[in-house]
CSV table of N, CA and C in Angstrom, one decimal:
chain,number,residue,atom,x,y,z
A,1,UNK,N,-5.4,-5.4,3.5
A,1,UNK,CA,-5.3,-4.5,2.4
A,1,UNK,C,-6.7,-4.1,2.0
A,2,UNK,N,-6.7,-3.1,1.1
A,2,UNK,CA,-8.0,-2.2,1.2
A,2,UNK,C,-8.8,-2.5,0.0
A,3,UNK,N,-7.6,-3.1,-1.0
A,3,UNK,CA,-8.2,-3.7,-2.5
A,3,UNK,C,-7.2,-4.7,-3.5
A,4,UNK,N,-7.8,-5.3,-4.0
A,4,UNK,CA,-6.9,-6.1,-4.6
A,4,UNK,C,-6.0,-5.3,-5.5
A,5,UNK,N,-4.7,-6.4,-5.8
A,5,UNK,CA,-3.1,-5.7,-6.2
A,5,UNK,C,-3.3,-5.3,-7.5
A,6,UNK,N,-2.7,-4.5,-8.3
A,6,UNK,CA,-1.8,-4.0,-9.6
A,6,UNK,C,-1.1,-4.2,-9.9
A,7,UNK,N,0.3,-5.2,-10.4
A,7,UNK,CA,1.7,-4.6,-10.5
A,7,UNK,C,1.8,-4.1,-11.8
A,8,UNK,N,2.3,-2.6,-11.7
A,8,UNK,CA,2.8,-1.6,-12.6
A,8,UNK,C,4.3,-1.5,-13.2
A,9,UNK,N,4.6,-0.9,-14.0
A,9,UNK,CA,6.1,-0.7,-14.5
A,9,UNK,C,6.2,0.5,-14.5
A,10,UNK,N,7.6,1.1,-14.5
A,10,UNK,CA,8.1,2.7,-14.5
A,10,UNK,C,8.7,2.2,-16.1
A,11,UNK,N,8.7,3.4,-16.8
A,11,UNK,CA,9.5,3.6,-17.9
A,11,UNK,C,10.2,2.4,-17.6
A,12,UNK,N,11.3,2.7,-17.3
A,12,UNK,CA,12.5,2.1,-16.8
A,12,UNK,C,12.3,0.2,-16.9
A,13,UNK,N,10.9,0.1,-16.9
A,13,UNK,CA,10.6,-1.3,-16.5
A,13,UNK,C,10.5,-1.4,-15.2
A,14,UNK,N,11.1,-1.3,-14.3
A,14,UNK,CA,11.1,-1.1,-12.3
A,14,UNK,C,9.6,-1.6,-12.4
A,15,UNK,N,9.1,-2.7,-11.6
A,15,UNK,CA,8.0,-3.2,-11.3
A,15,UNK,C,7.5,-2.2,-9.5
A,16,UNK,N,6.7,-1.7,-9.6
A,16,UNK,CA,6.1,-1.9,-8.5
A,16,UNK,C,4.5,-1.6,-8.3
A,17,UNK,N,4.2,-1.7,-6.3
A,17,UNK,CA,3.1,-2.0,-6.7
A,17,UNK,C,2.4,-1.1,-5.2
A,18,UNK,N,1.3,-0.5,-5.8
A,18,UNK,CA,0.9,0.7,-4.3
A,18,UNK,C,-0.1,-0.4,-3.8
A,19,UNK,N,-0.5,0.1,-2.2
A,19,UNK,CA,-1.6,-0.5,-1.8
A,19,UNK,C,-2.1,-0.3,-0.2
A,20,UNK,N,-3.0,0.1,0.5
A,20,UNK,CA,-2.5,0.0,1.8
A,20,UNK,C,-3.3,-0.8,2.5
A,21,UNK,N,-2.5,-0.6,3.7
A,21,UNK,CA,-2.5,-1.4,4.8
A,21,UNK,C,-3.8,-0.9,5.2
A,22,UNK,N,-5.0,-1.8,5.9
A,22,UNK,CA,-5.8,-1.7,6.9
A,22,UNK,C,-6.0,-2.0,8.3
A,23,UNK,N,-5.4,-1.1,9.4
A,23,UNK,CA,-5.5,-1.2,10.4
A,23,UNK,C,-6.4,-0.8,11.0
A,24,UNK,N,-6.9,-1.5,12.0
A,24,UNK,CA,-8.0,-1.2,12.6
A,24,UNK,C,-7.9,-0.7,14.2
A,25,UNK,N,-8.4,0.3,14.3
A,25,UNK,CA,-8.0,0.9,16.0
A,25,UNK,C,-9.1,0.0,17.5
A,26,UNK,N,-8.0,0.0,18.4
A,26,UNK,CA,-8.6,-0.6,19.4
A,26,UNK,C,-9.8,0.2,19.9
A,27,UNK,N,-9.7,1.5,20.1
A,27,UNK,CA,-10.9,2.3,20.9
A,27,UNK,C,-12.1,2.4,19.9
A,28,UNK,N,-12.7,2.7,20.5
A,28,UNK,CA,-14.2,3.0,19.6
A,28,UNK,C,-14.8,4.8,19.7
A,29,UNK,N,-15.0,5.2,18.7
A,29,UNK,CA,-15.1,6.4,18.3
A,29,UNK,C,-16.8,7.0,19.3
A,30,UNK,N,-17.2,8.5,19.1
A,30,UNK,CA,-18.2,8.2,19.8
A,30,UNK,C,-19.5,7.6,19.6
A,31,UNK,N,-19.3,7.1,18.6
A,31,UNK,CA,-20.7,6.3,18.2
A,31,UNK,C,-21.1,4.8,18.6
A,32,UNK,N,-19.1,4.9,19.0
A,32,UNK,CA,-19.6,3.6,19.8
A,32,UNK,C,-18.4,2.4,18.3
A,33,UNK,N,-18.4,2.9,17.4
A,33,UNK,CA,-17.7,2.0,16.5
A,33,UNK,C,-16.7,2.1,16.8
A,34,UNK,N,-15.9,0.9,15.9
A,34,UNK,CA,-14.3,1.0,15.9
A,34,UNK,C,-14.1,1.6,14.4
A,35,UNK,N,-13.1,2.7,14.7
A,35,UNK,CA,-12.5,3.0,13.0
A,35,UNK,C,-11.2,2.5,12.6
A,36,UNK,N,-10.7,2.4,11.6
A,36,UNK,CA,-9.5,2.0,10.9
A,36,UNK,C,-9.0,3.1,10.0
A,37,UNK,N,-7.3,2.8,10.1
A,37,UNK,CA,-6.6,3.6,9.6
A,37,UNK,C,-6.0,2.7,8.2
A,38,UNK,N,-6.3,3.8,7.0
A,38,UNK,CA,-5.6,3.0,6.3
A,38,UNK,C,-4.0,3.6,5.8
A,39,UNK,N,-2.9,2.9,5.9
A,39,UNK,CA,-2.0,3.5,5.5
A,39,UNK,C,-1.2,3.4,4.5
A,40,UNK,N,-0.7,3.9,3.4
A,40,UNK,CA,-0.7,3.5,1.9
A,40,UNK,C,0.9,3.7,1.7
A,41,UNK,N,1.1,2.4,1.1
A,41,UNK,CA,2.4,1.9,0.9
A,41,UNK,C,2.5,1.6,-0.2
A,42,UNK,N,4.2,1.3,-0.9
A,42,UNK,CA,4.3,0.8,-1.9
A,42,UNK,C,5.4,-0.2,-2.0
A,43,UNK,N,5.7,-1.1,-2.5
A,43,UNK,CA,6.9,-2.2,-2.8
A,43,UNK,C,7.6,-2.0,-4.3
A,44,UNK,N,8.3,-2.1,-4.4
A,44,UNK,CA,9.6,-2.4,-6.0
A,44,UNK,C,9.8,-3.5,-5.8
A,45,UNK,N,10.4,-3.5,-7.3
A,45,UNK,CA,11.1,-5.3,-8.1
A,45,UNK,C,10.8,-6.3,-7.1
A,46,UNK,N,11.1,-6.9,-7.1
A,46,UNK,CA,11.0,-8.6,-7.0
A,46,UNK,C,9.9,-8.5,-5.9
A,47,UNK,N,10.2,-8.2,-4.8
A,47,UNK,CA,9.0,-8.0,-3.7
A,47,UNK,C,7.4,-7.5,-4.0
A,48,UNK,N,7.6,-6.4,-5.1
A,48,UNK,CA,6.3,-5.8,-5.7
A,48,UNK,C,5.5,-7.0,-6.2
A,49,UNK,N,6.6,-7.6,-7.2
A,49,UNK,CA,6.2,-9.2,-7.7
A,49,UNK,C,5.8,-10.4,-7.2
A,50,UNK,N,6.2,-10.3,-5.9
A,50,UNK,CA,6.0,-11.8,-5.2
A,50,UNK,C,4.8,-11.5,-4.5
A,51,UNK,N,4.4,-10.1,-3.7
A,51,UNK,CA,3.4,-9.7,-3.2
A,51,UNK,C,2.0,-9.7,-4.1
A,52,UNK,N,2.3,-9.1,-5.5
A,52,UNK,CA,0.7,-9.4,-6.2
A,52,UNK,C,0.6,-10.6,-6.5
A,53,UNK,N,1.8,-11.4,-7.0
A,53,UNK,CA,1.0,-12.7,-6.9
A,53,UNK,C,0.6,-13.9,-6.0
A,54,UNK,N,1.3,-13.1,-4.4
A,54,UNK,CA,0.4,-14.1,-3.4
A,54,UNK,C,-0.6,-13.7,-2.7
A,55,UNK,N,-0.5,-12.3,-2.3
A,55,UNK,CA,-1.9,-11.5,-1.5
A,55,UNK,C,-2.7,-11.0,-2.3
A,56,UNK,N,-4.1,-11.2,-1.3
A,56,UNK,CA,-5.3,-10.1,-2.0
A,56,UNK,C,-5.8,-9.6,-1.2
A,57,UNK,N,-6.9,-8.7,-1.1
A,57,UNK,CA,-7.2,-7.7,0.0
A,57,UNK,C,-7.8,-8.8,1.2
A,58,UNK,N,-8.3,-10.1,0.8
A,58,UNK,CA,-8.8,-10.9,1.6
A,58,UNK,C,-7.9,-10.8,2.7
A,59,UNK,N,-6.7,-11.4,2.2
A,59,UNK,CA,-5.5,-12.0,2.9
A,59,UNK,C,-5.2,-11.0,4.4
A,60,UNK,N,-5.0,-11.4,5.2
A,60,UNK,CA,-4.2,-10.7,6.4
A,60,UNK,C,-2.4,-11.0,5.8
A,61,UNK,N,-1.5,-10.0,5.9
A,61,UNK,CA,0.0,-9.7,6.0
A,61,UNK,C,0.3,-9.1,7.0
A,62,UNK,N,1.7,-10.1,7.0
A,62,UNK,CA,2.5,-9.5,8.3
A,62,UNK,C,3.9,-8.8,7.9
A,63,UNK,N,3.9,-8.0,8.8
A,63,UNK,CA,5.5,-7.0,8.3
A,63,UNK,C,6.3,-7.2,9.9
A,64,UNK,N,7.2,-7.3,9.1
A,64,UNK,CA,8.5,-7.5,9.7
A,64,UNK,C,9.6,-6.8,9.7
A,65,UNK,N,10.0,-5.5,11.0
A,65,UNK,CA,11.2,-4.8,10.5
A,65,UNK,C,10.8,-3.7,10.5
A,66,UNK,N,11.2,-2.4,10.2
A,66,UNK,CA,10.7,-1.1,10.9
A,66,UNK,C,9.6,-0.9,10.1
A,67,UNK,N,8.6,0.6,10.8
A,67,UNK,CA,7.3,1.3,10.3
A,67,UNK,C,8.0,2.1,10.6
A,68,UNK,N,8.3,3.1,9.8
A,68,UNK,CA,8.4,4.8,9.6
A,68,UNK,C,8.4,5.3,8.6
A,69,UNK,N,8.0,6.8,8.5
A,69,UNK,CA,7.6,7.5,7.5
A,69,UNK,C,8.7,8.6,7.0
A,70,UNK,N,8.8,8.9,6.1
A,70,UNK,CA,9.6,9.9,5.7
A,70,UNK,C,8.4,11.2,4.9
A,71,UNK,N,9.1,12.0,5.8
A,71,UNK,CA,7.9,12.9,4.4
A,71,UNK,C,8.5,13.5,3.4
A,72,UNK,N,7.6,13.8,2.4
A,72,UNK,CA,8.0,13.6,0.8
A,72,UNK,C,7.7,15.0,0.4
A,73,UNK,N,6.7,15.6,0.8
A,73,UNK,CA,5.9,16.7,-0.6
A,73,UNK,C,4.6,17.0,0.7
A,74,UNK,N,4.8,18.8,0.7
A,74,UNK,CA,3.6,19.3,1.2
A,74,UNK,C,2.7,20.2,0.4
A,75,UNK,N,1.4,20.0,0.1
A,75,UNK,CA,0.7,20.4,-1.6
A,75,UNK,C,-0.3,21.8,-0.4
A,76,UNK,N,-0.6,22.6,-1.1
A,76,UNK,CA,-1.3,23.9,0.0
A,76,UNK,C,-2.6,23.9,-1.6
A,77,UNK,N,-3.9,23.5,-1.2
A,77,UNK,CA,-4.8,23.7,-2.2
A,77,UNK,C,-5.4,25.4,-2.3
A,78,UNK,N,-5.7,25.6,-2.9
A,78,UNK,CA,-6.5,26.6,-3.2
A,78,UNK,C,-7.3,27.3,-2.3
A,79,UNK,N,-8.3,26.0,-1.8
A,79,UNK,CA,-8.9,26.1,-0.6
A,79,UNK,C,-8.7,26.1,0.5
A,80,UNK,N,-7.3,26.4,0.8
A,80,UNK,CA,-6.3,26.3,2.1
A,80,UNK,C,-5.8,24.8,3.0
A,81,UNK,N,-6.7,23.9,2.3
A,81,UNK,CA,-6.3,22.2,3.0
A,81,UNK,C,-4.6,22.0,2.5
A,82,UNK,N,-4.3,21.7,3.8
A,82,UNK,CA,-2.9,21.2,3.6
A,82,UNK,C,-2.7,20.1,4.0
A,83,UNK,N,-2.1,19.1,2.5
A,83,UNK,CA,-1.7,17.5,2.7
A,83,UNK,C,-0.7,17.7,2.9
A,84,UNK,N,-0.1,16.5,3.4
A,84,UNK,CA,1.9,16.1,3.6
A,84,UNK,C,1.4,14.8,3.2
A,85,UNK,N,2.3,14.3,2.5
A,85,UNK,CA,2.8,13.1,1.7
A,85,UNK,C,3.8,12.2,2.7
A,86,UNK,N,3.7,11.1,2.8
A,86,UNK,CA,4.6,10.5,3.3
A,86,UNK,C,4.7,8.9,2.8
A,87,UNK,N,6.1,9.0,2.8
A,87,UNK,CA,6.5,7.3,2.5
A,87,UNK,C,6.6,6.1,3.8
A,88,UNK,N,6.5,5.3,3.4
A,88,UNK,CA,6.4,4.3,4.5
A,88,UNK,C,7.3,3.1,4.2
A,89,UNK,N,8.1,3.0,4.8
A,89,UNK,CA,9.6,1.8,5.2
A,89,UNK,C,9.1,0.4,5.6
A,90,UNK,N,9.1,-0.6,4.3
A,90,UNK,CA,8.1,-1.6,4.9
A,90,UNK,C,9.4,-2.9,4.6
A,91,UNK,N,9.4,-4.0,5.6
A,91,UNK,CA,10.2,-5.0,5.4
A,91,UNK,C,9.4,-6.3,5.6
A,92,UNK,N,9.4,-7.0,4.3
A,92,UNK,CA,8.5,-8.4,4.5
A,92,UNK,C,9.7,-9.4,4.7
């Protein structure tokens, strides 16, 4: 993980908690280094809770159960950069 946890509340009370993943790529870019991808996730209730109070960015985590994305929201700035938003399906 990229920084240590938050856990947050919605209105509602709903606990959860953002953070991503740091993966690191096998090839080496042309400089000769390795880069990492960071990929930013989030957890609800009970999970959101159990996760800030056992991990910290120190920690290595393991996931279990699908990786896929759903996309959410495409934002077109001003300056013509276009983001896409995506969620990420995580099972601990």
């Amino acid at each position: 993980m990229s920084k240590d946890l938050e856990l947050k509340k919605k209105p509602s009370n709903k606990s959860y908690v953002h953070f991503s993943i740091v993966v690191n790529r096998k090839s080496k870019n042309a400089n000769g280094n390795c880069e990492a991808d960071f990929i930013p996730c989030i957890l609800w209730g009970e999970k959101a809770e159990t996760h800030v109070k056992y991990a910290s960015k120190v920690n290595r985590i393991g996931i279990d159960g699908e990786l896929r994305t759903n996309p959410i929201k495409t934002l077109q700035e001003s300056n013509g950069l276009v983001w896409k938003f995506s969620s990420i399906i995580l099972s601990f």
